[in-house]
mmCIF file of C-alpha atoms in Angstrom:
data_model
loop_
_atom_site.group_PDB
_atom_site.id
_atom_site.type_symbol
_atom_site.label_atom_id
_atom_site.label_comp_id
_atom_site.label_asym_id
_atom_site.label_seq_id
_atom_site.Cartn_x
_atom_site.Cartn_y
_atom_site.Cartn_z
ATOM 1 C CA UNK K 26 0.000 0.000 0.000
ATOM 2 C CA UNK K 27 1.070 3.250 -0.513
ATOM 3 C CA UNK K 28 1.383 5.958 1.988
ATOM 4 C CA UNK K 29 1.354 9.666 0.899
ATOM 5 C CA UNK K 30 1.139 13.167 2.950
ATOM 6 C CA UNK K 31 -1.858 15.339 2.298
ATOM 7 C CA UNK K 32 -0.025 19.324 1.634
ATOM 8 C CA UNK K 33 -0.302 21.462 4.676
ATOM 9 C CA UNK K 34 -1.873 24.245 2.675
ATOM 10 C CA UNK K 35 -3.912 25.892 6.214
ATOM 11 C CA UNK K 36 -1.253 26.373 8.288
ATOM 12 C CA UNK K 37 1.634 27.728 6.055
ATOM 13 C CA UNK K 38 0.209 31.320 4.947
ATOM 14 C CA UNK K 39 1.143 30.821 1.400
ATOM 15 C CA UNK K 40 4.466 30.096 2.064
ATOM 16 C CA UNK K 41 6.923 29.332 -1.234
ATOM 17 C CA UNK K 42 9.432 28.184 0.719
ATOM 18 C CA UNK K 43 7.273 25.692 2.502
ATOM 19 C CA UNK K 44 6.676 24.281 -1.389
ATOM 20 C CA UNK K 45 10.127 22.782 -1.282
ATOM 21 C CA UNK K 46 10.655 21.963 1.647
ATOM 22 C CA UNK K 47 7.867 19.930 2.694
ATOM 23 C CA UNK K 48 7.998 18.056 -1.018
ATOM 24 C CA UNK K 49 11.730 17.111 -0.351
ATOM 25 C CA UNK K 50 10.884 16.416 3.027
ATOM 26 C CA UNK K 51 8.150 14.045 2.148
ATOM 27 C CA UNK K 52 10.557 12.150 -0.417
ATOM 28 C CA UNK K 53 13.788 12.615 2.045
ATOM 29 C CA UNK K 54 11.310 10.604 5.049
ATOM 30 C CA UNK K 55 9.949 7.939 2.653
ATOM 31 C CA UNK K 56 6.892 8.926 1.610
ATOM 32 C CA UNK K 57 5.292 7.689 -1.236
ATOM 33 C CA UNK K 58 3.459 11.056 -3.115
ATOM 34 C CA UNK K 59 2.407 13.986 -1.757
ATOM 35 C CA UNK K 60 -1.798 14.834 -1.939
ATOM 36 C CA UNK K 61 -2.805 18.817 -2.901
ATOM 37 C CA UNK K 62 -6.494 19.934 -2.448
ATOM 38 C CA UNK K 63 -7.322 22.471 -4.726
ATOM 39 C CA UNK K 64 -9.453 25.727 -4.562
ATOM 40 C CA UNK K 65 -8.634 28.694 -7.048
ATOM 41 C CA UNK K 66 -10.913 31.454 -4.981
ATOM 42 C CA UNK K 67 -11.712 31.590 -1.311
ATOM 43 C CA UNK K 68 -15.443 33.283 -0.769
ATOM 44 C CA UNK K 69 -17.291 35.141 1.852
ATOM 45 C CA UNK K 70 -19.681 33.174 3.590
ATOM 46 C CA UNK K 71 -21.671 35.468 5.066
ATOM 47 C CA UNK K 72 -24.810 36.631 3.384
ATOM 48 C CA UNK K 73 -24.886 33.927 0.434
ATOM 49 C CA UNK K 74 -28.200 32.418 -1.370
ATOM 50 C CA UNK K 75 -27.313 29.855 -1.624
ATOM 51 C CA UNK K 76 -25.258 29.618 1.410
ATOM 52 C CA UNK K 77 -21.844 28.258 1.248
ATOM 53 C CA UNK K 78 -21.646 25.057 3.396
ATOM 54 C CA UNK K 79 -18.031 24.508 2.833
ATOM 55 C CA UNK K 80 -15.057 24.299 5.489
ATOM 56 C CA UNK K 81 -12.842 27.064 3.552
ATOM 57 C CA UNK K 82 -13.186 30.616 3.587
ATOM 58 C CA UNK K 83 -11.365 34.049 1.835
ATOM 59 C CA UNK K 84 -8.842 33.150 4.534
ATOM 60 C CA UNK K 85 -7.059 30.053 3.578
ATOM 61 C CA UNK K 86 -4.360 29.632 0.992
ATOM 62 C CA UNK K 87 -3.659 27.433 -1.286
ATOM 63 C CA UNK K 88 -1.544 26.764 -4.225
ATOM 64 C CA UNK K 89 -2.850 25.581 -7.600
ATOM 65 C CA UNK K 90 -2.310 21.828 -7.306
ATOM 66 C CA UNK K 91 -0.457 21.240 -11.419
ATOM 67 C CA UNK K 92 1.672 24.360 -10.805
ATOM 68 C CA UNK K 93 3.363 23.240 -7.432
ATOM 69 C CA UNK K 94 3.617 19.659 -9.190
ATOM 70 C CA UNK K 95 5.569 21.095 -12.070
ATOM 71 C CA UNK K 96 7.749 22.893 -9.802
ATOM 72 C CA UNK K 97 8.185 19.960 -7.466
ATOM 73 C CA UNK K 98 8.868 17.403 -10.386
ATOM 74 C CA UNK K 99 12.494 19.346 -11.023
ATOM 75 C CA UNK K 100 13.240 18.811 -7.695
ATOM 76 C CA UNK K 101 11.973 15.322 -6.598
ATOM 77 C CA UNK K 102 13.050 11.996 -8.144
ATOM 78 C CA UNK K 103 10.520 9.369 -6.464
ATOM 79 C CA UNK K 104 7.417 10.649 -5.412
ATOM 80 C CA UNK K 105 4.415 10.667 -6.795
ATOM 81 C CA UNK K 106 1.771 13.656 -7.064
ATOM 82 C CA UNK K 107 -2.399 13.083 -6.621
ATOM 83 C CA UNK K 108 -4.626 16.142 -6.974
ATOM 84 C CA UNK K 109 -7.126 15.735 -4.114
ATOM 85 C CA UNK K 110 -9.454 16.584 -5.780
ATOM 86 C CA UNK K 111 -8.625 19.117 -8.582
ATOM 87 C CA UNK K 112 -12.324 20.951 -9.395
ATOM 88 C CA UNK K 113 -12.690 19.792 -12.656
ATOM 89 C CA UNK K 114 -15.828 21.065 -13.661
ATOM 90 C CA UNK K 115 -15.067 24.589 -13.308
ATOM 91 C CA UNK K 116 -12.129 24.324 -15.460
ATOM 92 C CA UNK K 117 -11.376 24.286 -19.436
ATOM 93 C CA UNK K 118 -11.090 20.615 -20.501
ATOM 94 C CA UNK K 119 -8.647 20.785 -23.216
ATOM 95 C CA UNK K 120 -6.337 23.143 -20.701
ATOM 96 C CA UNK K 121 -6.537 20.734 -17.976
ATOM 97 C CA UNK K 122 -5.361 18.034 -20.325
ATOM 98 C CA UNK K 123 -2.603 19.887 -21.635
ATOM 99 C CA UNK K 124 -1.477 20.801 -18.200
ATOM 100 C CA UNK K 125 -1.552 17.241 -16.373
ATOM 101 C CA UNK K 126 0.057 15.746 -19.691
ATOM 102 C CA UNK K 127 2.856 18.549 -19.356
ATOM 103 C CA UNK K 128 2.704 17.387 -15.081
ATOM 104 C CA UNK K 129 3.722 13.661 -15.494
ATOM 105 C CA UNK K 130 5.982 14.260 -18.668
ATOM 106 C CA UNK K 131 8.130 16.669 -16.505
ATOM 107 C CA UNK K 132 7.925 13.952 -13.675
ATOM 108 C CA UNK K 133 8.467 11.207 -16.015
ATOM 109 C CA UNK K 134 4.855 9.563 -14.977
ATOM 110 C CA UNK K 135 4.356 10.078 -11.354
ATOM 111 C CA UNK K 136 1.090 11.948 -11.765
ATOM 112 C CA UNK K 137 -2.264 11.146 -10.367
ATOM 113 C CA UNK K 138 -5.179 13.047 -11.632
ATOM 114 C CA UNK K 139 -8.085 12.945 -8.506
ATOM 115 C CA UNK K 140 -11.482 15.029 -9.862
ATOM 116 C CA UNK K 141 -14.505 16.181 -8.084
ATOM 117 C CA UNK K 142 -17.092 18.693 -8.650
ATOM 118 C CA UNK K 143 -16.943 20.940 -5.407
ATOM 119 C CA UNK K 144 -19.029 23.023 -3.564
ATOM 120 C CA UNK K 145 -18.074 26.686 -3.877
ATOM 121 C CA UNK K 146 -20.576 27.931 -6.690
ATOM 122 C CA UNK K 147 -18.823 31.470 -6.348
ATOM 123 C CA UNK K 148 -15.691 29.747 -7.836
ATOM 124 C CA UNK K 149 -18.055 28.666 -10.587
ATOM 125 C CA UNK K 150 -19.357 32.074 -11.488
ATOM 126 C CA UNK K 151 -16.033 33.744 -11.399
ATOM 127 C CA UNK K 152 -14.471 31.103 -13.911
ATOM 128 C CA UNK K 153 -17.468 31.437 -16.215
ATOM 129 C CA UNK K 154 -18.882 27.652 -15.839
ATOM 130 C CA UNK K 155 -22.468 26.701 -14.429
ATOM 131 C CA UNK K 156 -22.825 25.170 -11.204
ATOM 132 C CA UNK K 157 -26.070 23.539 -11.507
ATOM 133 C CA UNK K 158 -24.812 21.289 -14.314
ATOM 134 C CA UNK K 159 -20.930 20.175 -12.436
ATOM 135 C CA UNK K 160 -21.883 16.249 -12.309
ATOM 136 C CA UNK K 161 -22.795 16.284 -15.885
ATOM 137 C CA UNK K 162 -20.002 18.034 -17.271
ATOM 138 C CA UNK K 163 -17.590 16.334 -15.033
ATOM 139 C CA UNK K 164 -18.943 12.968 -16.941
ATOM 140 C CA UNK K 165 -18.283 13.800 -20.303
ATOM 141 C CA UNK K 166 -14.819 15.973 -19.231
ATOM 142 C CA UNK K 167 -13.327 12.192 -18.188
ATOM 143 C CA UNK K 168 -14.735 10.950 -21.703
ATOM 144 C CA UNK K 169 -12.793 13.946 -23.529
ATOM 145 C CA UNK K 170 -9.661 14.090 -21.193
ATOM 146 C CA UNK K 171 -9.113 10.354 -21.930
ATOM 147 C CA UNK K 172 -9.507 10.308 -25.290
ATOM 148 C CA UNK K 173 -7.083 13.432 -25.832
ATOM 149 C CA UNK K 174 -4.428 11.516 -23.693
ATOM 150 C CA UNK K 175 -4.453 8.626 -26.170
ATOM 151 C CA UNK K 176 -5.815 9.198 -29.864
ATOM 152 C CA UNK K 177 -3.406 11.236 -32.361
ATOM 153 C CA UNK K 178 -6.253 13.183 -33.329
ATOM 154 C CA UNK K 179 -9.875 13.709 -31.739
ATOM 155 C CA UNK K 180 -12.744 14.743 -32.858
ATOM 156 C CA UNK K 181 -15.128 15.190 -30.200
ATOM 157 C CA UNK K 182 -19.351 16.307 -30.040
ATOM 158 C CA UNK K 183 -20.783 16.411 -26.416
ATOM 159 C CA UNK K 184 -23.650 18.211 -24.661
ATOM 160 C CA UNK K 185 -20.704 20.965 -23.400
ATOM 161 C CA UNK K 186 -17.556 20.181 -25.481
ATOM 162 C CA UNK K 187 -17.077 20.646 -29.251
ATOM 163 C CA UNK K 188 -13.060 19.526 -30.294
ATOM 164 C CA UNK K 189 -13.100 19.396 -34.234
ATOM 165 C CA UNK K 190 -10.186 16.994 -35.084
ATOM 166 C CA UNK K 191 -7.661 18.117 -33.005
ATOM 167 C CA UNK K 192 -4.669 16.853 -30.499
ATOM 168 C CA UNK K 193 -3.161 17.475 -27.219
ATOM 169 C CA UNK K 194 0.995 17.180 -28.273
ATOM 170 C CA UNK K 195 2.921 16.026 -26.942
ATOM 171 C CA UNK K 196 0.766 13.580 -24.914
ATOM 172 C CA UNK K 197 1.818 12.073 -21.368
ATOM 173 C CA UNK K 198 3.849 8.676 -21.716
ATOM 174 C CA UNK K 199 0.773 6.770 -20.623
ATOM 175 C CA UNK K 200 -3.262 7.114 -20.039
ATOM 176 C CA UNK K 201 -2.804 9.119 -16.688
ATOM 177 C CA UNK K 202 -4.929 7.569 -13.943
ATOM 178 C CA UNK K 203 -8.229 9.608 -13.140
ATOM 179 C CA UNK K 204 -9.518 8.969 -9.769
ATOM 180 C CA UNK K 205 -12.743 10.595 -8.785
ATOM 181 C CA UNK K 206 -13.554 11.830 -4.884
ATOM 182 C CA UNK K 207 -16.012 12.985 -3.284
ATOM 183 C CA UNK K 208 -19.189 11.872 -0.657
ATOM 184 C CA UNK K 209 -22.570 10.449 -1.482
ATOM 185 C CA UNK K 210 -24.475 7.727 -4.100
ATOM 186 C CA UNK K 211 -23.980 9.649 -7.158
ATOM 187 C CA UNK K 212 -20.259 10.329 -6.733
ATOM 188 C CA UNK K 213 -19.762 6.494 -6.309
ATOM 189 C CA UNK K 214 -22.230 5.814 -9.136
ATOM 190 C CA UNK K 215 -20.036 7.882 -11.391
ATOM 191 C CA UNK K 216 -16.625 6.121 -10.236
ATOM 192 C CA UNK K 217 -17.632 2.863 -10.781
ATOM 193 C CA UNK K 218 -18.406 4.066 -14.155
ATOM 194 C CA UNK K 219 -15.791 6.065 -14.835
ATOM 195 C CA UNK K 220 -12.737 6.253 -12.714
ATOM 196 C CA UNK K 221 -9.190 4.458 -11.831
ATOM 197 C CA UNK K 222 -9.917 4.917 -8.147
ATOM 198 C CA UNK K 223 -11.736 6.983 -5.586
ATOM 199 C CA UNK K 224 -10.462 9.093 -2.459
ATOM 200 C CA UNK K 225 -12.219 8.814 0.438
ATOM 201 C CA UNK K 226 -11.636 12.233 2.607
ATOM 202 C CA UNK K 227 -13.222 12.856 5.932
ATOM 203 C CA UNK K 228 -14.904 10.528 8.345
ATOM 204 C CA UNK K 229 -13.908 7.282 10.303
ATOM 205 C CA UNK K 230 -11.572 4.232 9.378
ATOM 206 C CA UNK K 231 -14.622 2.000 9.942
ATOM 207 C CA UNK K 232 -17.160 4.352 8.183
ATOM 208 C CA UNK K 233 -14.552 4.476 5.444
ATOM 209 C CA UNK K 234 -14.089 1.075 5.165
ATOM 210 C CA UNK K 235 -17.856 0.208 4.703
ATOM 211 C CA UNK K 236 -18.278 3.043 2.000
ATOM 212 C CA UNK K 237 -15.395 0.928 0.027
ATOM 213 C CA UNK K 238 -17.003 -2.063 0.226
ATOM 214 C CA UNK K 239 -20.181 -0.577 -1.127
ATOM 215 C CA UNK K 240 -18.012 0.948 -3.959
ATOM 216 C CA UNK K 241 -16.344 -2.234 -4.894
ATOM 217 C CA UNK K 242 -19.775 -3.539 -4.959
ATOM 218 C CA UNK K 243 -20.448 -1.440 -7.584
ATOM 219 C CA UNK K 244 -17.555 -1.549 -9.920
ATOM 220 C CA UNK K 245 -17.472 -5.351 -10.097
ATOM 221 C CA UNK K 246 -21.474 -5.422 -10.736
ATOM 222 C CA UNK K 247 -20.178 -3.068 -14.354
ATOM 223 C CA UNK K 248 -18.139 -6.212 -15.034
ATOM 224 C CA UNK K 249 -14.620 -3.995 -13.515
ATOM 225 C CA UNK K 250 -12.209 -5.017 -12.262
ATOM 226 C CA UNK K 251 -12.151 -4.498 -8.656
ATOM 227 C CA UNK K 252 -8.170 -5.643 -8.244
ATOM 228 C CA UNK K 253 -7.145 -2.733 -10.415
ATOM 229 C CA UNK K 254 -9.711 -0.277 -8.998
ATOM 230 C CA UNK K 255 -7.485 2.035 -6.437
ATOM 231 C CA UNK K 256 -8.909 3.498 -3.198
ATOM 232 C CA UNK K 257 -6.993 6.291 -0.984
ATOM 233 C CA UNK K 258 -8.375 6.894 2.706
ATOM 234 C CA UNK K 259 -7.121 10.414 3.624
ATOM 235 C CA UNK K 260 -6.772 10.113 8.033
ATOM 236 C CA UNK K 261 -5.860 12.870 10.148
ATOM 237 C CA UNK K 262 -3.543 12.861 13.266
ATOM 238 C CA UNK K 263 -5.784 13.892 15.812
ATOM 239 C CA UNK K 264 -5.918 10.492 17.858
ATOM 240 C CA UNK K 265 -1.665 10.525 18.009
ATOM 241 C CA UNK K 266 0.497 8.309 16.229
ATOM 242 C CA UNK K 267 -0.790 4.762 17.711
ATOM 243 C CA UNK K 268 -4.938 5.513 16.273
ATOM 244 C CA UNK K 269 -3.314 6.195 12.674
ATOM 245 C CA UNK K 270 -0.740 3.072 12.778
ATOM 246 C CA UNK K 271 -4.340 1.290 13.673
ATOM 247 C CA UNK K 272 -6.158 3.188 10.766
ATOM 248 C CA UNK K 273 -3.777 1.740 8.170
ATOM 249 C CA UNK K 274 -3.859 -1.132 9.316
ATOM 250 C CA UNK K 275 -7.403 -1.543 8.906
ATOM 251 C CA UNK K 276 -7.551 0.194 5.111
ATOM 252 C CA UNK K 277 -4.913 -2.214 4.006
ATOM 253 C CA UNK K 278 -6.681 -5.298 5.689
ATOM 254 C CA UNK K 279 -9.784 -3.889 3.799
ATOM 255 C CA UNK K 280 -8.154 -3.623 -0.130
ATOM 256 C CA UNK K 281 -7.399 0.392 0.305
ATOM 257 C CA UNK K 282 -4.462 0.797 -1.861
ATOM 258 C CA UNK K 283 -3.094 4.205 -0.659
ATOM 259 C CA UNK K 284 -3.164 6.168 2.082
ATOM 260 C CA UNK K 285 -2.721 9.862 2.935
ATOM 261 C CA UNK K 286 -1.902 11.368 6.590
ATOM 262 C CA UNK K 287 -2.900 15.049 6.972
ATOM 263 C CA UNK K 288 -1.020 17.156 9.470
ATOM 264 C CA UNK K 289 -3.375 19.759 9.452
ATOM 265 C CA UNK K 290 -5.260 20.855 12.695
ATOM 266 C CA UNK K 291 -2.675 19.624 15.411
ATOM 267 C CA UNK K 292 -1.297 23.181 16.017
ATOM 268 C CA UNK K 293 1.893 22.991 13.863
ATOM 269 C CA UNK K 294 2.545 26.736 12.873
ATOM 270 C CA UNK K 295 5.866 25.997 11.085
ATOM 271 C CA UNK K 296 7.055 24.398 8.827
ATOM 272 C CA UNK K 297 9.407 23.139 10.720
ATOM 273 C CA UNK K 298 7.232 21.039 13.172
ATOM 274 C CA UNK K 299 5.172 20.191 10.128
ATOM 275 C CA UNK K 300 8.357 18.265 9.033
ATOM 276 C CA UNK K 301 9.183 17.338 12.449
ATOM 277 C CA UNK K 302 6.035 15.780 12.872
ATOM 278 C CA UNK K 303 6.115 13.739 9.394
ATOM 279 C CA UNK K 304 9.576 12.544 10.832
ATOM 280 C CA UNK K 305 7.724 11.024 13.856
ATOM 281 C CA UNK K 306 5.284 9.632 11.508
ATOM 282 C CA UNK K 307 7.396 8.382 9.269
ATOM 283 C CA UNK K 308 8.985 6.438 12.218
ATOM 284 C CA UNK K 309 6.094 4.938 13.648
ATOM 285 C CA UNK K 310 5.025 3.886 10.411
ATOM 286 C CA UNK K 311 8.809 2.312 9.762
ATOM 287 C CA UNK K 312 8.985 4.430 6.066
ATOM 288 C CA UNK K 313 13.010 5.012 7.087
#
């Protein structure tokens, strides 16, 4: 199983420096790929119809997810890099195809491409794409992204994409996994149809666990392959170092293929006890 670190993002004000440092750090301790979540805008949420239900605010950072991965590919060897999930329905198709292909060429493959269709309809509006309609378009973005990854030339007629005989050069080395995340019946419905894996974010081990089975369920009643389905738990730290060790434990027992730790929320204000704390990790967890 592979075990990743979730990007720090909250806690590191934007930081550049903390960029490098925590992606070397995360290769230099063992770790197998480093997870980014992804917002472009933070919004208000006061005064909002609809409201915004969301965790993040016009207060926390973040990088865009295929920019620090280009950066960190020309400075890591090893790791590999999962968007967690990368909004993909509020983004230009074609452009997010050329940028992961550009991603895992520079990193000579180590990209994994995790989509979901978010919350924040203010990011929606201010990047010109319709909210109501995210699960739809995120559907038929898969079809299109997959096909440009592969064919030397498409030509491509959907209910929101028109591509008239044209290709994404140079394309990636290989079909880059898509992975879908999310919560809820129709964003498992869709992976089974669609997707290389799924990332499970928030809630319990044992929660977790049964939402997998249900999922696996799913994929091998479309006649899938369940063995080469992937599934990611993302745990936090809050319990200490021994509730974790048991967490993994129990995803690997139950199929889970990777697993990311998120250091987020335990009061680390550096980057320095960020890293300190992935150290202690990476010891219980025997990575060095």
């Amino acid at each position: 199983m592979q075990i990743g670190v979730v990007y720090p993002q909250m806690e590191l004000g934007g930081d550049p420096t903390a960029v490098r440092r925590i992606g070397t750090a995360v290769q230099d301790l063992g770790f197998d790929h480093l997870l980014a979540y992804d917002h472009v805008l933070g919004a208000v949420h006061a005064d909002r119809t609809p409201q915004l239900t969301g965790v993040y605010t016009e207060h926390d950072p973040f990088h865009d997810p295929l920019v620090m991965f280009a950066y960190l590919a020309g400075i890591t060897e090893r790791i590999g890099f999962a968007t967690g999930i990368l909004v993909l329905p509020q983004r230009q198709t074609v452009l997010v195809a050329r940028q992961a292909a550009d991603v895992d060429l520079l990193s000579g493959g180590r990209l994994r491409l995790g989509v979901g269709v978010g919350w924040n309809h203010v990011e929606y509006e201010a990047l010109g794409q319709d909210f109501r309609t995210r699960g739809a378009r995120q559907g038929e973005q898969i079809e299109l992204l997959r096909r440009l990854f592969i064919e030397p030339v498409v030509d491509f007629s959907g209910r929101f994409h028109r591509v008239d005989r044209a290709a994404l050069v140079p394309k990636p080395a290989r079909p880059i996994p898509i992975w879908l995340g999310g919560s809820g019946e129709k964003a498992f419905d869709r992976a089974a149809r669609l997707a290389d894996g799924f990332i499970f974010i928030g809630g319990d081990v044992e929660h977790t666990v049964d939402a997998w089975k249900r999922l696996r369920d799913r994929v091998g009643d479309r006649g899938r392959s369940v063995e080469d389905f992937g599934a990611e738990y993302v745990t936090a730290l809050s319990g200490g170092l021994r509730e974790p060790r048991a967490e993994i434990d129990a995803w690997r027992d139950a199929g889970g293929s990777h697993v990311s730790v998120v250091t987020m929320g335990l009061g680390l204000d550096s980057v320095d006890a960020h890293i300190d704390y992935l150290a202690t990790v990476a010891g219980a967890l025997n990575l060095v």
